[in-house]
Amino acid sequence: HTARVDFVTKVDWHEKKPLLKVAFPVSVRSQKATYEIQFSAIERSTHGNTDWDRARFEVTGHKWADLSEGDFGVSLLNDCKYGYDVRGNVLRLSLLRSPISPDPHADEGEHEFIYAILPHAGTWRTETVKEAFELNVPLRSSLVANHGGGSLPNVYAFAFVDVDHVILNTVKRCEDSDEIVVRLYEAHGTRGPVTVTFANPIKRAVECDLMEENEQPVEWNKYSIRFYAKPFEIRTFKVAFESLY
């Protein structure tokens, strides 16, 4: 049910000096490619017209890089590799390297990793972010015996975000209280209202900074918090619940 093609790769690597890359020539024409970085995305030229462009022969990216025209594009995804380069219509990803200094045995041994190619309609905002998360954080399930008497309903989700362009990235316990810290970020470079709905009734909700300090009021009711997200903005909230399953 997806256009993504995964390359599940196992390598026993014992080379000296070669750099192993994978390359995908695609039928896309664009002067810029987009690369995901933490909580954001950046654009870089696909040509080497200037010394500045040529110096950026490789770009650090996280889960994906993308080359798109106005209504079509191709994304290159990965689950643990972070060096991309896009020149012309060719997307490349660095897979393994083997320098001899300062460590003559760098990267030697067995490796397992996945990279994937994803053709899509529109730009990277259409499918790429979602598919990259599903590759890196796959749904895991397990079959267990019926314990009987559990309090969870048949269908349960701790939290639900009502828009696709805002990602619920972190759920953790607060460092100095029993409140739950919920961190979200805007992933598409757009803006708009956001509602986060929880399965459990809220007793208290405030916004805070990344250090979980400097609390500010936030609009909330019994089951949800509401805020306005700006492009690539990071928002962190402390939420106390009346009860937790």
mmCIF file of C-alpha atoms in Angstrom:
data_model
loop_
_atom_site.group_PDB
_atom_site.id
_atom_site.type_symbol
_atom_site.label_atom_id
_atom_site.label_comp_id
_atom_site.label_asym_id
_atom_site.label_seq_id
_atom_site.Cartn_x
_atom_site.Cartn_y
_atom_site.Cartn_z
ATOM 1 C CA HIS A 1 0.000 0.000 0.000
ATOM 2 C CA THR A 2 2.893 2.353 -0.677
ATOM 3 C CA ALA A 3 5.086 3.399 -3.591
ATOM 4 C CA ARG A 4 8.196 3.048 -1.415
ATOM 5 C CA VAL A 5 10.794 0.465 -2.428
ATOM 6 C CA ASP A 6 13.025 -0.653 0.459
ATOM 7 C CA PHE A 7 16.581 -1.955 0.018
ATOM 8 C CA VAL A 8 17.293 -4.120 3.070
ATOM 9 C CA THR A 9 21.073 -4.403 3.046
ATOM 10 C CA LYS A 10 23.601 -6.588 4.870
ATOM 11 C CA VAL A 11 27.322 -5.946 4.367
ATOM 12 C CA ASP A 12 30.485 -7.543 5.767
ATOM 13 C CA TRP A 13 32.825 -4.603 5.136
ATOM 14 C CA HIS A 14 36.641 -4.889 5.127
ATOM 15 C CA GLU A 15 37.749 -2.317 2.558
ATOM 16 C CA LYS A 16 40.517 0.281 2.762
ATOM 17 C CA LYS A 17 39.867 3.817 1.442
ATOM 18 C CA PRO A 18 36.784 3.241 -0.801
ATOM 19 C CA LEU A 19 33.592 5.158 -0.108
ATOM 20 C CA LEU A 20 30.462 3.164 -0.950
ATOM 21 C CA LYS A 21 27.507 5.128 -2.308
ATOM 22 C CA VAL A 22 24.187 4.248 -3.895
ATOM 23 C CA ALA A 23 22.948 6.390 -6.815
ATOM 24 C CA PHE A 24 19.513 6.885 -8.350
ATOM 25 C CA PRO A 25 19.270 8.838 -11.630
ATOM 26 C CA VAL A 26 15.671 10.105 -11.771
ATOM 27 C CA SER A 27 13.542 11.897 -14.349
ATOM 28 C CA VAL A 28 13.258 15.096 -12.327
ATOM 29 C CA ARG A 29 14.603 18.538 -13.211
ATOM 30 C CA SER A 30 15.196 20.988 -10.387
ATOM 31 C CA GLN A 31 17.884 23.478 -9.402
ATOM 32 C CA LYS A 32 17.487 22.673 -5.688
ATOM 33 C CA ALA A 33 17.203 19.541 -3.567
ATOM 34 C CA THR A 34 15.734 19.401 -0.061
ATOM 35 C CA TYR A 35 17.291 17.615 2.914
ATOM 36 C CA GLU A 36 15.767 16.872 6.295
ATOM 37 C CA ILE A 37 17.608 18.143 9.359
ATOM 38 C CA GLN A 38 16.411 17.944 12.961
ATOM 39 C CA PHE A 39 12.969 19.570 13.240
ATOM 40 C CA SER A 40 13.356 21.230 9.831
ATOM 41 C CA ALA A 41 14.465 20.933 6.189
ATOM 42 C CA ILE A 42 17.030 22.832 4.102
ATOM 43 C CA GLU A 43 17.572 23.386 0.386
ATOM 44 C CA ARG A 44 20.861 23.112 -1.495
ATOM 45 C CA SER A 45 21.771 23.625 -5.160
ATOM 46 C CA THR A 46 21.919 20.651 -7.509
ATOM 47 C CA HIS A 47 24.549 22.339 -9.686
ATOM 48 C CA GLY A 48 28.182 23.368 -9.199
ATOM 49 C CA ASN A 49 28.152 26.754 -10.886
ATOM 50 C CA THR A 50 30.113 28.519 -8.143
ATOM 51 C CA ASP A 51 32.956 27.621 -5.813
ATOM 52 C CA TRP A 52 30.449 27.827 -2.965
ATOM 53 C CA ASP A 53 28.179 25.256 -4.650
ATOM 54 C CA ARG A 54 31.084 22.945 -5.488
ATOM 55 C CA ALA A 55 32.375 23.066 -1.904
ATOM 56 C CA ARG A 56 29.096 21.599 -0.663
ATOM 57 C CA PHE A 57 29.758 18.278 -2.371
ATOM 58 C CA GLU A 58 27.897 16.398 0.363
ATOM 59 C CA VAL A 59 25.026 17.496 2.604
ATOM 60 C CA THR A 60 24.253 16.171 6.048
ATOM 61 C CA GLY A 61 20.656 14.962 6.238
ATOM 62 C CA HIS A 62 18.624 12.820 8.609
ATOM 63 C CA LYS A 63 15.855 10.551 7.351
ATOM 64 C CA TRP A 64 15.417 11.784 3.762
ATOM 65 C CA ALA A 65 16.530 13.867 0.805
ATOM 66 C CA ASP A 66 14.226 14.892 -2.027
ATOM 67 C CA LEU A 67 14.328 16.157 -5.604
ATOM 68 C CA SER A 68 10.999 17.544 -6.832
ATOM 69 C CA GLU A 69 9.503 19.407 -9.747
ATOM 70 C CA GLY A 70 6.226 21.302 -9.393
ATOM 71 C CA ASP A 71 3.954 18.248 -9.275
ATOM 72 C CA PHE A 72 6.251 15.218 -9.031
ATOM 73 C CA GLY A 73 9.352 14.162 -7.151
ATOM 74 C CA VAL A 74 11.498 11.353 -5.790
ATOM 75 C CA SER A 75 12.730 11.006 -2.216
ATOM 76 C CA LEU A 76 15.675 8.946 -0.976
ATOM 77 C CA LEU A 77 15.035 7.666 2.562
ATOM 78 C CA ASN A 78 17.272 5.853 5.046
ATOM 79 C CA ASP A 79 17.224 4.539 8.606
ATOM 80 C CA CYS A 80 20.790 5.332 9.741
ATOM 81 C CA LYS A 81 22.876 7.050 7.017
ATOM 82 C CA TYR A 82 23.391 10.800 6.972
ATOM 83 C CA GLY A 83 25.478 11.879 3.975
ATOM 84 C CA TYR A 84 23.664 12.839 0.752
ATOM 85 C CA ASP A 85 24.594 14.527 -2.480
ATOM 86 C CA VAL A 86 22.363 15.513 -5.385
ATOM 87 C CA ARG A 87 23.934 16.668 -8.643
ATOM 88 C CA GLY A 88 21.752 17.255 -11.674
ATOM 89 C CA ASN A 89 19.101 14.552 -11.592
ATOM 90 C CA VAL A 90 21.088 11.971 -9.559
ATOM 91 C CA LEU A 91 20.363 11.355 -5.857
ATOM 92 C CA ARG A 92 23.185 9.654 -3.966
ATOM 93 C CA LEU A 93 23.530 8.387 -0.410
ATOM 94 C CA SER A 94 26.809 7.482 1.332
ATOM 95 C CA LEU A 95 26.506 3.979 2.792
ATOM 96 C CA LEU A 96 29.950 2.946 4.079
ATOM 97 C CA ARG A 97 33.402 4.451 4.252
ATOM 98 C CA SER A 98 36.856 3.076 5.064
ATOM 99 C CA PRO A 99 39.374 5.768 6.001
ATOM 100 C CA ILE A 100 42.766 4.664 7.306
ATOM 101 C CA SER A 101 43.269 7.659 9.624
ATOM 102 C CA PRO A 102 42.814 8.198 12.491
ATOM 103 C CA ASP A 103 41.241 4.720 12.786
ATOM 104 C CA PRO A 104 42.604 2.208 10.250
ATOM 105 C CA HIS A 105 39.661 -0.123 11.006
ATOM 106 C CA ALA A 106 36.825 2.411 10.749
ATOM 107 C CA ASP A 107 33.467 0.856 9.753
ATOM 108 C CA GLU A 108 34.973 -2.625 9.410
ATOM 109 C CA GLY A 109 32.646 -5.515 10.204
ATOM 110 C CA GLU A 110 29.024 -6.445 9.658
ATOM 111 C CA HIS A 111 26.385 -3.801 8.932
ATOM 112 C CA GLU A 112 22.628 -3.926 8.457
ATOM 113 C CA PHE A 113 20.699 -0.917 7.196
ATOM 114 C CA ILE A 114 17.777 0.072 5.000
ATOM 115 C CA TYR A 115 17.501 2.769 2.372
ATOM 116 C CA ALA A 116 14.464 3.354 0.192
ATOM 117 C CA ILE A 117 13.365 5.177 -2.936
ATOM 118 C CA LEU A 118 9.970 6.904 -2.928
ATOM 119 C CA PRO A 119 8.361 8.448 -6.039
ATOM 120 C CA HIS A 120 5.518 10.775 -5.108
ATOM 121 C CA ALA A 121 3.045 13.303 -6.463
ATOM 122 C CA GLY A 122 3.532 16.950 -5.494
ATOM 123 C CA THR A 123 6.527 17.909 -3.354
ATOM 124 C CA TRP A 124 8.178 16.235 -0.368
ATOM 125 C CA ARG A 125 5.387 17.620 1.826
ATOM 126 C CA THR A 126 2.914 15.160 0.285
ATOM 127 C CA GLU A 127 4.246 11.812 1.550
ATOM 128 C CA THR A 128 7.949 11.955 2.349
ATOM 129 C CA VAL A 129 7.858 12.975 6.020
ATOM 130 C CA LYS A 130 5.289 10.306 6.896
ATOM 131 C CA GLU A 131 7.035 7.540 4.942
ATOM 132 C CA ALA A 132 10.423 8.428 6.459
ATOM 133 C CA PHE A 133 9.006 8.155 9.973
ATOM 134 C CA GLU A 134 7.374 4.823 9.130
ATOM 135 C CA LEU A 135 10.721 3.518 7.864
ATOM 136 C CA ASN A 136 12.611 4.711 10.948
ATOM 137 C CA VAL A 137 9.943 3.995 13.576
ATOM 138 C CA PRO A 138 7.980 1.040 12.181
ATOM 139 C CA LEU A 139 4.782 -0.135 13.796
ATOM 140 C CA ARG A 140 5.577 -3.040 16.099
ATOM 141 C CA SER A 141 3.009 -5.538 17.323
ATOM 142 C CA SER A 142 2.989 -8.568 19.586
ATOM 143 C CA LEU A 143 0.410 -11.236 20.307
ATOM 144 C CA VAL A 144 -0.126 -11.917 24.012
ATOM 145 C CA ALA A 145 -2.512 -14.037 26.033
ATOM 146 C CA ASN A 146 -5.688 -12.469 27.406
ATOM 147 C CA HIS A 147 -4.843 -11.304 30.918
ATOM 148 C CA GLY A 148 -8.446 -10.416 31.719
ATOM 149 C CA GLY A 149 -9.701 -7.402 33.646
ATOM 150 C CA GLY A 150 -7.572 -4.788 31.861
ATOM 151 C CA SER A 151 -8.619 -1.148 31.944
ATOM 152 C CA LEU A 152 -7.635 -0.178 28.377
ATOM 153 C CA PRO A 153 -10.406 0.063 25.763
ATOM 154 C CA ASN A 154 -10.253 -2.006 22.570
ATOM 155 C CA VAL A 155 -8.882 1.021 20.679
ATOM 156 C CA TYR A 156 -6.551 3.426 22.470
ATOM 157 C CA ALA A 157 -4.155 6.181 21.425
ATOM 158 C CA PHE A 158 -2.364 8.301 24.007
ATOM 159 C CA ALA A 159 -2.488 11.413 21.808
ATOM 160 C CA PHE A 160 -3.758 12.447 18.367
ATOM 161 C CA VAL A 161 -2.717 15.490 16.297
ATOM 162 C CA ASP A 162 -5.393 16.805 13.926
ATOM 163 C CA VAL A 163 -3.025 18.037 11.168
ATOM 164 C CA ASP A 164 -0.414 16.131 9.141
ATOM 165 C CA HIS A 165 2.214 18.886 9.124
ATOM 166 C CA VAL A 166 2.764 18.858 12.914
ATOM 167 C CA ILE A 167 4.632 15.853 14.331
ATOM 168 C CA LEU A 168 4.337 14.581 17.887
ATOM 169 C CA ASN A 169 8.046 13.860 18.347
ATOM 170 C CA THR A 170 8.568 13.271 22.077
ATOM 171 C CA VAL A 171 6.546 11.948 25.010
ATOM 172 C CA LYS A 172 8.436 11.673 28.298
ATOM 173 C CA ARG A 173 8.088 12.199 32.016
ATOM 174 C CA CYS A 174 9.073 15.640 33.274
ATOM 175 C CA GLU A 175 12.527 15.844 34.852
ATOM 176 C CA ASP A 176 11.301 17.321 38.151
ATOM 177 C CA SER A 177 7.631 16.265 38.424
ATOM 178 C CA ASP A 178 5.171 13.531 37.457
ATOM 179 C CA GLU A 179 3.786 15.593 34.581
ATOM 180 C CA ILE A 180 4.134 14.336 31.007
ATOM 181 C CA VAL A 181 6.219 16.386 28.571
ATOM 182 C CA VAL A 182 4.847 16.471 25.022
ATOM 183 C CA ARG A 183 7.047 17.987 22.297
ATOM 184 C CA LEU A 184 5.816 18.704 18.770
ATOM 185 C CA TYR A 185 7.298 20.398 15.720
ATOM 186 C CA GLU A 186 5.984 21.817 12.450
ATOM 187 C CA ALA A 187 7.529 19.701 9.672
ATOM 188 C CA HIS A 188 6.398 21.248 6.359
ATOM 189 C CA GLY A 189 7.418 24.887 6.687
ATOM 190 C CA THR A 190 3.774 25.998 6.892
ATOM 191 C CA ARG A 191 1.586 27.445 9.626
ATOM 192 C CA GLY A 192 -1.864 27.047 11.129
ATOM 193 C CA PRO A 193 -3.957 26.050 14.166
ATOM 194 C CA VAL A 194 -3.270 22.700 15.849
ATOM 195 C CA THR A 195 -5.309 20.604 18.274
ATOM 196 C CA VAL A 196 -3.726 17.747 20.230
ATOM 197 C CA THR A 197 -6.342 15.412 21.726
ATOM 198 C CA PHE A 198 -5.482 13.027 24.556
ATOM 199 C CA ALA A 199 -7.286 9.833 25.582
ATOM 200 C CA ASN A 200 -7.094 10.766 29.253
ATOM 201 C CA PRO A 201 -8.673 13.790 30.973
ATOM 202 C CA ILE A 202 -6.317 16.721 31.557
ATOM 203 C CA LYS A 203 -5.875 18.232 35.001
ATOM 204 C CA ARG A 204 -3.312 20.917 34.071
ATOM 205 C CA ALA A 205 -1.480 22.025 30.903
ATOM 206 C CA VAL A 206 1.203 24.677 30.346
ATOM 207 C CA GLU A 207 3.768 25.459 27.665
ATOM 208 C CA CYS A 208 7.478 25.446 28.530
ATOM 209 C CA ASP A 209 10.884 25.729 26.864
ATOM 210 C CA LEU A 210 13.199 22.882 25.872
ATOM 211 C CA MET A 211 14.650 22.839 29.391
ATOM 212 C CA GLU A 212 11.119 22.313 30.758
ATOM 213 C CA GLU A 213 11.257 25.755 32.400
ATOM 214 C CA ASN A 214 9.631 29.206 31.914
ATOM 215 C CA GLU A 215 6.039 28.005 31.941
ATOM 216 C CA GLN A 216 3.468 29.900 29.876
ATOM 217 C CA PRO A 217 -0.327 29.450 29.691
ATOM 218 C CA VAL A 218 -1.801 27.426 26.805
ATOM 219 C CA GLU A 219 -5.410 27.002 25.708
ATOM 220 C CA TRP A 220 -6.773 23.645 26.883
ATOM 221 C CA ASN A 221 -9.962 21.835 27.866
ATOM 222 C CA LYS A 222 -10.685 18.441 29.391
ATOM 223 C CA TYR A 223 -9.109 16.373 26.606
ATOM 224 C CA SER A 224 -7.131 18.662 24.290
ATOM 225 C CA ILE A 225 -4.679 21.527 23.964
ATOM 226 C CA ARG A 226 -4.760 24.087 21.136
ATOM 227 C CA PHE A 227 -2.052 26.337 19.720
ATOM 228 C CA TYR A 228 -0.931 28.051 16.496
ATOM 229 C CA ALA A 229 2.159 26.575 14.811
ATOM 230 C CA LYS A 230 4.587 28.611 12.720
ATOM 231 C CA PRO A 231 6.959 27.167 10.073
ATOM 232 C CA PHE A 232 9.419 24.632 11.567
ATOM 233 C CA GLU A 233 8.493 25.753 15.077
ATOM 234 C CA ILE A 234 9.177 23.521 18.099
ATOM 235 C CA ARG A 235 6.571 23.564 20.881
ATOM 236 C CA THR A 236 6.854 21.834 24.254
ATOM 237 C CA PHE A 237 4.056 21.317 26.788
ATOM 238 C CA LYS A 238 3.752 19.922 30.303
ATOM 239 C CA VAL A 239 0.517 18.024 30.828
ATOM 240 C CA ALA A 240 -0.841 16.568 34.069
ATOM 241 C CA PHE A 241 -3.668 14.049 33.752
ATOM 242 C CA GLU A 242 -6.439 13.168 36.169
ATOM 243 C CA SER A 243 -5.601 9.517 35.556
ATOM 244 C CA LEU A 244 -3.472 7.415 33.222
ATOM 245 C CA TYR A 245 -4.188 3.871 32.017
#
